[in-house]
Amino acid sequence: MRDLGAGFGHLLKGQRWVARHGRQYGFGLLPGLITLVLYAAALVALALWGEDAVAWATPFADDWDGPWQGLFRGFLTAVLFALGLLLAVLTFTAVTLLIGQPFYESLSESVDRDVSRDGTAPVSALPLWRELWISARDSLRILVRAGIWGVLLFALGFVPVAGQTVVPVVGFFVTGFFLTEELTAVALQRRGVELRERLALLRSRKMLVWGFGTPLGLAFLVPFVAVFLMPGAVAGATLLARELLGETGGEGTDGDEEDGEDNGGEGNGGSATTLPRPPAGSPAPGR
């Protein structure tokens, strides 16, 4: 239970950090806004032309009599839009992180510099295109895993009583776990931690992960909230990643640092450093 509170504490610290760093917060909003516009345009297009797409895909219903044709195609149109909306919810964080890779890398590095004792941050030795490729590949793998869980929980939802009580709660915790994986990947990928090792780290501290990701996932259900919470979520996930790896520092996240436009990225004067990649199968360096 203590880890649950610690995970939620990292989420709050991340939001406080971006509140004190106005420029980082402003840049961090851009990817979410871009993703929101793209998704909104796609959903509007689906609403406008979804019926035509369904009619094109069901030519066998052209000769149906009475109301059956309209009912059948109307039902399929509603299902198509619902699936599009579900896909948008499931992929919003991954797409936002992919679009905002340079923005969130900079934000995460600034958090690392701010809370480290020597004012340095781990940096990736990979070129940007390689980082984008790894992020897209790992996000697809996580989406497949989340999809399998989604199908399983959907099927269990038909179980009387448990399907309407226990299954939704389990679903929120599963969502919180995968959401935390996507967000901590920004900091962990810079440290050379591969997807399999990241999942092992998260599983080793499930209560900590749930304390961070589950309330964030619930907040993301409110329209547009995800856009405004994303910068602070990345900052908090960086603090969470540091705890998972057993890295020291972090006491200064709520300190008396002067509120500036971008204190975290330039004010510490430290040079960046690259941490050695942990060996495969090792849960975390220093743990």
PDB file of C-alpha atoms in Angstrom:
ATOM      1  CA  MET A   1       0.000   0.000   0.000  1.00  0.00           C
ATOM      2  CA  ARG A   2       2.929   2.306   0.640  1.00  0.00           C
ATOM      3  CA  ASP A   3       4.018   1.906  -2.982  1.00  0.00           C
ATOM      4  CA  LEU A   4       0.541   2.902  -4.142  1.00  0.00           C
ATOM      5  CA  GLY A   5       0.914   6.226  -2.381  1.00  0.00           C
ATOM      6  CA  ALA A   6       4.461   6.658  -3.687  1.00  0.00           C
ATOM      7  CA  GLY A   7       3.307   6.088  -7.260  1.00  0.00           C
ATOM      8  CA  PHE A   8       0.534   8.660  -6.910  1.00  0.00           C
ATOM      9  CA  GLY A   9       3.070  11.000  -5.319  1.00  0.00           C
ATOM     10  CA  HIS A  10       5.267  10.802  -8.422  1.00  0.00           C
ATOM     11  CA  LEU A  11       2.257  11.709 -10.543  1.00  0.00           C
ATOM     12  CA  LEU A  12       1.605  14.801  -8.421  1.00  0.00           C
ATOM     13  CA  LYS A  13       5.291  15.769  -8.364  1.00  0.00           C
ATOM     14  CA  GLY A  14       5.386  15.597 -12.145  1.00  0.00           C
ATOM     15  CA  GLN A  15       2.430  17.951 -12.457  1.00  0.00           C
ATOM     16  CA  ARG A  16       4.009  20.354  -9.954  1.00  0.00           C
ATOM     17  CA  TRP A  17       7.303  20.242 -11.845  1.00  0.00           C
ATOM     18  CA  VAL A  18       5.776  21.342 -15.154  1.00  0.00           C
ATOM     19  CA  ALA A  19       3.706  23.962 -13.341  1.00  0.00           C
ATOM     20  CA  ARG A  20       6.993  25.562 -12.243  1.00  0.00           C
ATOM     21  CA  HIS A  21       8.589  25.286 -15.697  1.00  0.00           C
ATOM     22  CA  GLY A  22       6.302  27.212 -18.007  1.00  0.00           C
ATOM     23  CA  ARG A  23       8.264  26.785 -21.234  1.00  0.00           C
ATOM     24  CA  GLN A  24       8.640  23.031 -20.802  1.00  0.00           C
ATOM     25  CA  TYR A  25       4.922  22.744 -20.124  1.00  0.00           C
ATOM     26  CA  GLY A  26       4.036  24.819 -23.184  1.00  0.00           C
ATOM     27  CA  PHE A  27       6.223  22.742 -25.499  1.00  0.00           C
ATOM     28  CA  GLY A  28       4.875  19.574 -23.882  1.00  0.00           C
ATOM     29  CA  LEU A  29       1.317  20.553 -24.778  1.00  0.00           C
ATOM     30  CA  LEU A  30       2.039  20.753 -28.516  1.00  0.00           C
ATOM     31  CA  PRO A  31       2.196  17.002 -29.297  1.00  0.00           C
ATOM     32  CA  GLY A  32      -1.065  16.340 -27.443  1.00  0.00           C
ATOM     33  CA  LEU A  33      -2.815  19.172 -29.253  1.00  0.00           C
ATOM     34  CA  ILE A  34      -1.551  17.941 -32.628  1.00  0.00           C
ATOM     35  CA  THR A  35      -2.711  14.399 -31.865  1.00  0.00           C
ATOM     36  CA  LEU A  36      -6.079  15.675 -30.645  1.00  0.00           C
ATOM     37  CA  VAL A  37      -6.659  17.615 -33.876  1.00  0.00           C
ATOM     38  CA  LEU A  38      -5.675  14.617 -36.019  1.00  0.00           C
ATOM     39  CA  TYR A  39      -7.906  12.239 -34.084  1.00  0.00           C
ATOM     40  CA  ALA A  40     -10.819  14.676 -34.056  1.00  0.00           C
ATOM     41  CA  ALA A  41     -10.540  15.077 -37.840  1.00  0.00           C
ATOM     42  CA  ALA A  42     -10.455  11.299 -38.299  1.00  0.00           C
ATOM     43  CA  LEU A  43     -13.508  10.785 -36.072  1.00  0.00           C
ATOM     44  CA  VAL A  44     -15.442  13.549 -37.851  1.00  0.00           C
ATOM     45  CA  ALA A  45     -14.605  11.954 -41.205  1.00  0.00           C
ATOM     46  CA  LEU A  46     -15.733   8.582 -39.840  1.00  0.00           C
ATOM     47  CA  ALA A  47     -19.026  10.112 -38.679  1.00  0.00           C
ATOM     48  CA  LEU A  48     -19.630  11.814 -42.043  1.00  0.00           C
ATOM     49  CA  TRP A  49     -18.625   9.006 -44.386  1.00  0.00           C
ATOM     50  CA  GLY A  50     -18.906   5.926 -42.193  1.00  0.00           C
ATOM     51  CA  GLU A  51     -22.347   5.095 -43.545  1.00  0.00           C
ATOM     52  CA  ASP A  52     -21.050   5.253 -47.119  1.00  0.00           C
ATOM     53  CA  ALA A  53     -18.158   2.966 -46.188  1.00  0.00           C
ATOM     54  CA  VAL A  54     -20.537   0.454 -44.627  1.00  0.00           C
ATOM     55  CA  ALA A  55     -22.795   0.548 -47.703  1.00  0.00           C
ATOM     56  CA  TRP A  56     -19.776  -0.092 -49.940  1.00  0.00           C
ATOM     57  CA  ALA A  57     -18.673  -2.997 -47.747  1.00  0.00           C
ATOM     58  CA  THR A  58     -22.136  -4.644 -47.669  1.00  0.00           C
ATOM     59  CA  PRO A  59     -23.352  -4.818 -51.299  1.00  0.00           C
ATOM     60  CA  PHE A  60     -25.314  -7.969 -50.460  1.00  0.00           C
ATOM     61  CA  ALA A  61     -27.791  -5.810 -48.502  1.00  0.00           C
ATOM     62  CA  ASP A  62     -28.653  -3.544 -51.458  1.00  0.00           C
ATOM     63  CA  ASP A  63     -31.803  -5.508 -52.297  1.00  0.00           C
ATOM     64  CA  TRP A  64     -33.097  -5.968 -48.763  1.00  0.00           C
ATOM     65  CA  ASP A  65     -36.680  -4.853 -48.231  1.00  0.00           C
ATOM     66  CA  GLY A  66     -38.284  -2.842 -45.495  1.00  0.00           C
ATOM     67  CA  PRO A  67     -36.397  -1.382 -42.562  1.00  0.00           C
ATOM     68  CA  TRP A  68     -33.891  -4.257 -42.330  1.00  0.00           C
ATOM     69  CA  GLN A  69     -31.349  -2.664 -44.625  1.00  0.00           C
ATOM     70  CA  GLY A  70     -31.355   0.596 -42.662  1.00  0.00           C
ATOM     71  CA  LEU A  71     -31.244  -1.164 -39.303  1.00  0.00           C
ATOM     72  CA  PHE A  72     -28.435  -3.476 -40.366  1.00  0.00           C
ATOM     73  CA  ARG A  73     -26.247  -0.775 -41.888  1.00  0.00           C
ATOM     74  CA  GLY A  74     -27.056   1.673 -39.114  1.00  0.00           C
ATOM     75  CA  PHE A  75     -25.899  -0.874 -36.544  1.00  0.00           C
ATOM     76  CA  LEU A  76     -22.663  -1.514 -38.459  1.00  0.00           C
ATOM     77  CA  THR A  77     -22.060   2.239 -38.774  1.00  0.00           C
ATOM     78  CA  ALA A  78     -22.467   2.669 -35.014  1.00  0.00           C
ATOM     79  CA  VAL A  79     -20.113  -0.264 -34.369  1.00  0.00           C
ATOM     80  CA  LEU A  80     -17.554   1.197 -36.796  1.00  0.00           C
ATOM     81  CA  PHE A  81     -17.617   4.563 -35.035  1.00  0.00           C
ATOM     82  CA  ALA A  82     -17.411   2.918 -31.590  1.00  0.00           C
ATOM     83  CA  LEU A  83     -14.392   0.891 -32.701  1.00  0.00           C
ATOM     84  CA  GLY A  84     -12.762   4.032 -34.080  1.00  0.00           C
ATOM     85  CA  LEU A  85     -13.344   5.829 -30.776  1.00  0.00           C
ATOM     86  CA  LEU A  86     -11.966   2.883 -28.799  1.00  0.00           C
ATOM     87  CA  LEU A  87      -8.887   2.735 -31.017  1.00  0.00           C
ATOM     88  CA  ALA A  88      -8.365   6.479 -30.524  1.00  0.00           C
ATOM     89  CA  VAL A  89      -8.473   6.081 -26.731  1.00  0.00           C
ATOM     90  CA  LEU A  90      -6.106   3.094 -26.756  1.00  0.00           C
ATOM     91  CA  THR A  91      -3.541   4.686 -29.058  1.00  0.00           C
ATOM     92  CA  PHE A  92      -3.692   8.346 -27.989  1.00  0.00           C
ATOM     93  CA  THR A  93      -0.797   8.158 -25.529  1.00  0.00           C
ATOM     94  CA  ALA A  94       1.427   6.113 -27.865  1.00  0.00           C
ATOM     95  CA  VAL A  95       0.819   8.406 -30.842  1.00  0.00           C
ATOM     96  CA  THR A  96       1.302  11.538 -28.727  1.00  0.00           C
ATOM     97  CA  LEU A  97       4.605  10.210 -27.389  1.00  0.00           C
ATOM     98  CA  LEU A  98       5.717   9.301 -30.910  1.00  0.00           C
ATOM     99  CA  ILE A  99       4.835  12.730 -32.327  1.00  0.00           C
ATOM    100  CA  GLY A 100       6.320  14.482 -29.316  1.00  0.00           C
ATOM    101  CA  GLN A 101       9.479  12.381 -28.989  1.00  0.00           C
ATOM    102  CA  PRO A 102      11.889  15.387 -29.194  1.00  0.00           C
ATOM    103  CA  PHE A 103       9.698  17.492 -26.873  1.00  0.00           C
ATOM    104  CA  TYR A 104       9.304  14.793 -24.240  1.00  0.00           C
ATOM    105  CA  GLU A 105      12.953  13.730 -24.461  1.00  0.00           C
ATOM    106  CA  SER A 106      13.926  17.316 -23.651  1.00  0.00           C
ATOM    107  CA  LEU A 107      11.381  17.526 -20.833  1.00  0.00           C
ATOM    108  CA  SER A 108      12.506  14.221 -19.320  1.00  0.00           C
ATOM    109  CA  GLU A 109      16.181  15.217 -19.512  1.00  0.00           C
ATOM    110  CA  SER A 110      15.341  18.497 -17.776  1.00  0.00           C
ATOM    111  CA  VAL A 111      13.670  16.618 -14.929  1.00  0.00           C
ATOM    112  CA  ASP A 112      16.707  14.352 -14.603  1.00  0.00           C
ATOM    113  CA  ARG A 113      19.069  17.335 -14.445  1.00  0.00           C
ATOM    114  CA  ASP A 114      16.842  19.088 -11.941  1.00  0.00           C
ATOM    115  CA  VAL A 115      16.704  16.229  -9.449  1.00  0.00           C
ATOM    116  CA  SER A 116      20.158  14.688  -9.892  1.00  0.00           C
ATOM    117  CA  ARG A 117      22.856  15.568  -7.371  1.00  0.00           C
ATOM    118  CA  ASP A 118      25.375  16.633 -10.015  1.00  0.00           C
ATOM    119  CA  GLY A 119      22.960  18.320 -12.443  1.00  0.00           C
ATOM    120  CA  THR A 120      23.496  15.765 -15.224  1.00  0.00           C
ATOM    121  CA  ALA A 121      21.130  13.554 -17.178  1.00  0.00           C
ATOM    122  CA  PRO A 122      21.511  10.305 -19.126  1.00  0.00           C
ATOM    123  CA  VAL A 123      21.370  10.892 -22.880  1.00  0.00           C
ATOM    124  CA  SER A 124      20.767   8.487 -25.716  1.00  0.00           C
ATOM    125  CA  ALA A 125      23.594   7.758 -28.110  1.00  0.00           C
ATOM    126  CA  LEU A 126      21.122   6.841 -30.865  1.00  0.00           C
ATOM    127  CA  PRO A 127      20.105   9.160 -33.723  1.00  0.00           C
ATOM    128  CA  LEU A 128      16.574  10.564 -33.661  1.00  0.00           C
ATOM    129  CA  TRP A 129      15.295   8.356 -36.482  1.00  0.00           C
ATOM    130  CA  ARG A 130      16.464   5.271 -34.597  1.00  0.00           C
ATOM    131  CA  GLU A 131      14.756   6.416 -31.391  1.00  0.00           C
ATOM    132  CA  LEU A 132      11.519   7.041 -33.314  1.00  0.00           C
ATOM    133  CA  TRP A 133      11.709   3.583 -34.865  1.00  0.00           C
ATOM    134  CA  ILE A 134      12.271   1.914 -31.485  1.00  0.00           C
ATOM    135  CA  SER A 135       9.418   3.912 -29.925  1.00  0.00           C
ATOM    136  CA  ALA A 136       7.020   2.983 -32.735  1.00  0.00           C
ATOM    137  CA  ARG A 137       8.033  -0.685 -32.616  1.00  0.00           C
ATOM    138  CA  ASP A 138       7.720  -0.932 -28.837  1.00  0.00           C
ATOM    139  CA  SER A 139       4.407   0.957 -28.838  1.00  0.00           C
ATOM    140  CA  LEU A 140       3.019  -1.529 -31.360  1.00  0.00           C
ATOM    141  CA  ARG A 141       4.119  -4.428 -29.165  1.00  0.00           C
ATOM    142  CA  ILE A 142       2.481  -2.850 -26.133  1.00  0.00           C
ATOM    143  CA  LEU A 143      -0.699  -2.187 -28.128  1.00  0.00           C
ATOM    144  CA  VAL A 144      -0.858  -5.878 -29.085  1.00  0.00           C
ATOM    145  CA  ARG A 145      -0.461  -6.895 -25.450  1.00  0.00           C
ATOM    146  CA  ALA A 146      -3.103  -4.383 -24.358  1.00  0.00           C
ATOM    147  CA  GLY A 147      -5.410  -5.623 -27.129  1.00  0.00           C
ATOM    148  CA  ILE A 148      -5.117  -9.215 -25.896  1.00  0.00           C
ATOM    149  CA  TRP A 149      -5.998  -8.081 -22.388  1.00  0.00           C
ATOM    150  CA  GLY A 150      -8.883  -6.038 -23.807  1.00  0.00           C
ATOM    151  CA  VAL A 151     -10.366  -9.040 -25.637  1.00  0.00           C
ATOM    152  CA  LEU A 152     -10.002 -11.212 -22.533  1.00  0.00           C
ATOM    153  CA  LEU A 153     -11.646  -8.640 -20.252  1.00  0.00           C
ATOM    154  CA  PHE A 154     -14.406  -8.038 -22.802  1.00  0.00           C
ATOM    155  CA  ALA A 155     -15.220 -11.759 -22.809  1.00  0.00           C
ATOM    156  CA  LEU A 156     -15.129 -11.917 -19.013  1.00  0.00           C
ATOM    157  CA  GLY A 157     -17.510  -8.965 -18.915  1.00  0.00           C
ATOM    158  CA  PHE A 158     -20.360 -11.348 -19.807  1.00  0.00           C
ATOM    159  CA  VAL A 159     -19.843 -13.319 -16.586  1.00  0.00           C
ATOM    160  CA  PRO A 160     -22.760 -12.473 -14.261  1.00  0.00           C
ATOM    161  CA  VAL A 161     -21.959 -10.155 -11.330  1.00  0.00           C
ATOM    162  CA  ALA A 162     -18.155 -10.426 -11.664  1.00  0.00           C
ATOM    163  CA  GLY A 163     -18.315  -9.071 -15.204  1.00  0.00           C
ATOM    164  CA  GLN A 164     -19.993  -5.913 -13.993  1.00  0.00           C
ATOM    165  CA  THR A 165     -17.957  -5.403 -10.807  1.00  0.00           C
ATOM    166  CA  VAL A 166     -14.543  -7.095 -10.710  1.00  0.00           C
ATOM    167  CA  VAL A 167     -13.703  -7.001 -14.422  1.00  0.00           C
ATOM    168  CA  PRO A 168     -13.982  -3.196 -14.828  1.00  0.00           C
ATOM    169  CA  VAL A 169     -11.694  -2.686 -11.811  1.00  0.00           C
ATOM    170  CA  VAL A 170      -9.146  -5.125 -13.249  1.00  0.00           C
ATOM    171  CA  GLY A 171      -9.438  -3.276 -16.553  1.00  0.00           C
ATOM    172  CA  PHE A 172      -8.470   0.026 -14.932  1.00  0.00           C
ATOM    173  CA  PHE A 173      -5.388  -1.541 -13.333  1.00  0.00           C
ATOM    174  CA  VAL A 174      -4.359  -3.140 -16.633  1.00  0.00           C
ATOM    175  CA  THR A 175      -4.786   0.211 -18.365  1.00  0.00           C
ATOM    176  CA  GLY A 176      -2.715   1.899 -15.665  1.00  0.00           C
ATOM    177  CA  PHE A 177       0.098  -0.614 -16.089  1.00  0.00           C
ATOM    178  CA  PHE A 178       0.388  -0.207 -19.857  1.00  0.00           C
ATOM    179  CA  LEU A 179      -0.031   3.563 -19.636  1.00  0.00           C
ATOM    180  CA  THR A 180       2.864   3.713 -17.162  1.00  0.00           C
ATOM    181  CA  GLU A 181       4.988   1.565 -19.471  1.00  0.00           C
ATOM    182  CA  GLU A 182       4.442   3.981 -22.359  1.00  0.00           C
ATOM    183  CA  LEU A 183       5.296   7.021 -20.244  1.00  0.00           C
ATOM    184  CA  THR A 184       8.339   5.620 -18.420  1.00  0.00           C
ATOM    185  CA  ALA A 185       9.706   4.437 -21.778  1.00  0.00           C
ATOM    186  CA  VAL A 186      10.773   8.033 -22.497  1.00  0.00           C
ATOM    187  CA  ALA A 187      13.261   8.017 -19.606  1.00  0.00           C
ATOM    188  CA  LEU A 188      14.160   4.324 -19.695  1.00  0.00           C
ATOM    189  CA  GLN A 189      14.824   4.228 -23.418  1.00  0.00           C
ATOM    190  CA  ARG A 190      17.370   7.030 -22.989  1.00  0.00           C
ATOM    191  CA  ARG A 191      19.136   4.751 -20.515  1.00  0.00           C
ATOM    192  CA  GLY A 192      19.262   1.879 -22.998  1.00  0.00           C
ATOM    193  CA  VAL A 193      16.665  -0.248 -21.176  1.00  0.00           C
ATOM    194  CA  GLU A 194      14.930  -2.533 -23.682  1.00  0.00           C
ATOM    195  CA  LEU A 195      11.207  -3.301 -23.672  1.00  0.00           C
ATOM    196  CA  ARG A 196      11.567  -6.710 -22.012  1.00  0.00           C
ATOM    197  CA  GLU A 197      13.685  -5.219 -19.237  1.00  0.00           C
ATOM    198  CA  ARG A 198      11.241  -2.324 -18.827  1.00  0.00           C
ATOM    199  CA  LEU A 199       8.349  -4.729 -18.364  1.00  0.00           C
ATOM    200  CA  ALA A 200      10.377  -6.710 -15.802  1.00  0.00           C
ATOM    201  CA  LEU A 201      11.079  -3.501 -13.881  1.00  0.00           C
ATOM    202  CA  LEU A 202       7.420  -2.541 -13.841  1.00  0.00           C
ATOM    203  CA  ARG A 203       6.271  -5.996 -12.780  1.00  0.00           C
ATOM    204  CA  SER A 204       8.752  -5.934  -9.888  1.00  0.00           C
ATOM    205  CA  ARG A 205       6.936  -2.889  -8.401  1.00  0.00           C
ATOM    206  CA  LYS A 206       3.316  -3.366  -9.493  1.00  0.00           C
ATOM    207  CA  MET A 207       1.842  -1.371  -6.613  1.00  0.00           C
ATOM    208  CA  LEU A 208       4.081   1.585  -7.425  1.00  0.00           C
ATOM    209  CA  VAL A 209       3.095   1.354 -11.095  1.00  0.00           C
ATOM    210  CA  TRP A 210      -0.613   1.092 -10.324  1.00  0.00           C
ATOM    211  CA  GLY A 211      -0.430   4.035  -7.946  1.00  0.00           C
ATOM    212  CA  PHE A 212       0.917   6.141 -10.823  1.00  0.00           C
ATOM    213  CA  GLY A 213      -0.918   4.812 -13.860  1.00  0.00           C
ATOM    214  CA  THR A 214      -4.388   3.880 -12.617  1.00  0.00           C
ATOM    215  CA  PRO A 215      -5.494   7.353 -11.428  1.00  0.00           C
ATOM    216  CA  LEU A 216      -3.897   8.837 -14.551  1.00  0.00           C
ATOM    217  CA  GLY A 217      -5.863   6.425 -16.731  1.00  0.00           C
ATOM    218  CA  LEU A 218      -9.079   7.396 -14.934  1.00  0.00           C
ATOM    219  CA  ALA A 219      -8.291  11.072 -15.504  1.00  0.00           C
ATOM    220  CA  PHE A 220      -7.644  10.391 -19.200  1.00  0.00           C
ATOM    221  CA  LEU A 221     -11.265   9.239 -19.544  1.00  0.00           C
ATOM    222  CA  VAL A 222     -12.348  12.882 -19.214  1.00  0.00           C
ATOM    223  CA  PRO A 223     -12.315  14.511 -22.673  1.00  0.00           C
ATOM    224  CA  PHE A 224      -9.260  16.723 -23.398  1.00  0.00           C
ATOM    225  CA  VAL A 225      -7.744  16.094 -19.954  1.00  0.00           C
ATOM    226  CA  ALA A 226      -5.031  13.864 -21.436  1.00  0.00           C
ATOM    227  CA  VAL A 227      -3.678  16.776 -23.486  1.00  0.00           C
ATOM    228  CA  PHE A 228      -3.097  18.959 -20.432  1.00  0.00           C
ATOM    229  CA  LEU A 229      -1.817  16.199 -18.149  1.00  0.00           C
ATOM    230  CA  MET A 230       0.644  14.655 -20.616  1.00  0.00           C
ATOM    231  CA  PRO A 231       3.635  16.959 -19.882  1.00  0.00           C
ATOM    232  CA  GLY A 232       3.316  16.415 -16.134  1.00  0.00           C
ATOM    233  CA  ALA A 233       2.748  12.689 -16.697  1.00  0.00           C
ATOM    234  CA  VAL A 234       6.064  12.453 -18.594  1.00  0.00           C
ATOM    235  CA  ALA A 235       7.819  14.394 -15.816  1.00  0.00           C
ATOM    236  CA  GLY A 236       6.308  12.166 -13.135  1.00  0.00           C
ATOM    237  CA  ALA A 237       7.153   9.038 -15.129  1.00  0.00           C
ATOM    238  CA  THR A 238      10.785  10.178 -15.217  1.00  0.00           C
ATOM    239  CA  LEU A 239      10.796  10.371 -11.413  1.00  0.00           C
ATOM    240  CA  LEU A 240       9.150   6.955 -11.286  1.00  0.00           C
ATOM    241  CA  ALA A 241      11.797   5.520 -13.632  1.00  0.00           C
ATOM    242  CA  ARG A 242      14.539   6.872 -11.366  1.00  0.00           C
ATOM    243  CA  GLU A 243      13.020   5.076  -8.386  1.00  0.00           C
ATOM    244  CA  LEU A 244      12.642   1.833 -10.334  1.00  0.00           C
ATOM    245  CA  LEU A 245      16.330   1.998 -11.252  1.00  0.00           C
ATOM    246  CA  GLY A 246      17.378   2.898  -7.716  1.00  0.00           C
ATOM    247  CA  GLU A 247      18.920   6.198  -8.786  1.00  0.00           C
ATOM    248  CA  THR A 248      19.554   8.697  -6.012  1.00  0.00           C
ATOM    249  CA  GLY A 249      18.272  12.257  -6.027  1.00  0.00           C
ATOM    250  CA  GLY A 250      14.783  13.595  -6.404  1.00  0.00           C
ATOM    251  CA  GLU A 251      14.557  15.559  -3.206  1.00  0.00           C
ATOM    252  CA  GLY A 252      14.713  18.804  -5.139  1.00  0.00           C
ATOM    253  CA  THR A 253      11.536  18.328  -7.137  1.00  0.00           C
ATOM    254  CA  ASP A 254       9.604  20.438  -4.692  1.00  0.00           C
ATOM    255  CA  GLY A 255      12.460  22.639  -3.613  1.00  0.00           C
ATOM    256  CA  ASP A 256      13.034  26.358  -3.736  1.00  0.00           C
ATOM    257  CA  GLU A 257      14.314  26.503  -7.270  1.00  0.00           C
ATOM    258  CA  GLU A 258      13.586  29.818  -8.895  1.00  0.00           C
ATOM    259  CA  ASP A 259      10.587  29.639 -11.189  1.00  0.00           C
ATOM    260  CA  GLY A 260      11.891  30.390 -14.669  1.00  0.00           C
ATOM    261  CA  GLU A 261      10.980  29.725 -18.226  1.00  0.00           C
ATOM    262  CA  ASP A 262      13.198  26.670 -18.481  1.00  0.00           C
ATOM    263  CA  ASN A 263      15.178  26.124 -15.319  1.00  0.00           C
ATOM    264  CA  GLY A 264      15.410  22.382 -15.685  1.00  0.00           C
ATOM    265  CA  GLY A 265      17.226  22.352 -19.006  1.00  0.00           C
ATOM    266  CA  GLU A 266      19.871  25.023 -18.567  1.00  0.00           C
ATOM    267  CA  GLY A 267      20.090  26.272 -15.001  1.00  0.00           C
ATOM    268  CA  ASN A 268      22.193  23.475 -13.534  1.00  0.00           C
ATOM    269  CA  GLY A 269      25.188  23.889 -15.754  1.00  0.00           C
ATOM    270  CA  GLY A 270      25.978  20.173 -15.758  1.00  0.00           C
ATOM    271  CA  SER A 271      27.044  18.198 -18.764  1.00  0.00           C
ATOM    272  CA  ALA A 272      24.978  15.219 -19.831  1.00  0.00           C
ATOM    273  CA  THR A 273      26.185  11.748 -19.129  1.00  0.00           C
ATOM    274  CA  THR A 274      25.264   8.337 -20.458  1.00  0.00           C
ATOM    275  CA  LEU A 275      24.579   5.526 -18.029  1.00  0.00           C
ATOM    276  CA  PRO A 276      25.708   2.031 -18.920  1.00  0.00           C
ATOM    277  CA  ARG A 277      22.931  -0.218 -20.106  1.00  0.00           C
ATOM    278  CA  PRO A 278      21.896  -2.827 -17.552  1.00  0.00           C
ATOM    279  CA  PRO A 279      22.539  -6.436 -18.563  1.00  0.00           C
ATOM    280  CA  ALA A 280      19.620  -8.385 -19.975  1.00  0.00           C
ATOM    281  CA  GLY A 281      17.482  -9.911 -17.286  1.00  0.00           C
ATOM    282  CA  SER A 282      18.777  -7.640 -14.571  1.00  0.00           C
ATOM    283  CA  PRO A 283      15.826  -5.921 -12.826  1.00  0.00           C
ATOM    284  CA  ALA A 284      17.638  -2.646 -12.233  1.00  0.00           C
ATOM    285  CA  PRO A 285      21.078  -1.266 -11.617  1.00  0.00           C
ATOM    286  CA  GLY A 286      21.825  -0.637  -7.982  1.00  0.00           C
ATOM    287  CA  ARG A 287      18.833  -2.577  -6.710  1.00  0.00           C
TER     288      ARG A 287
END
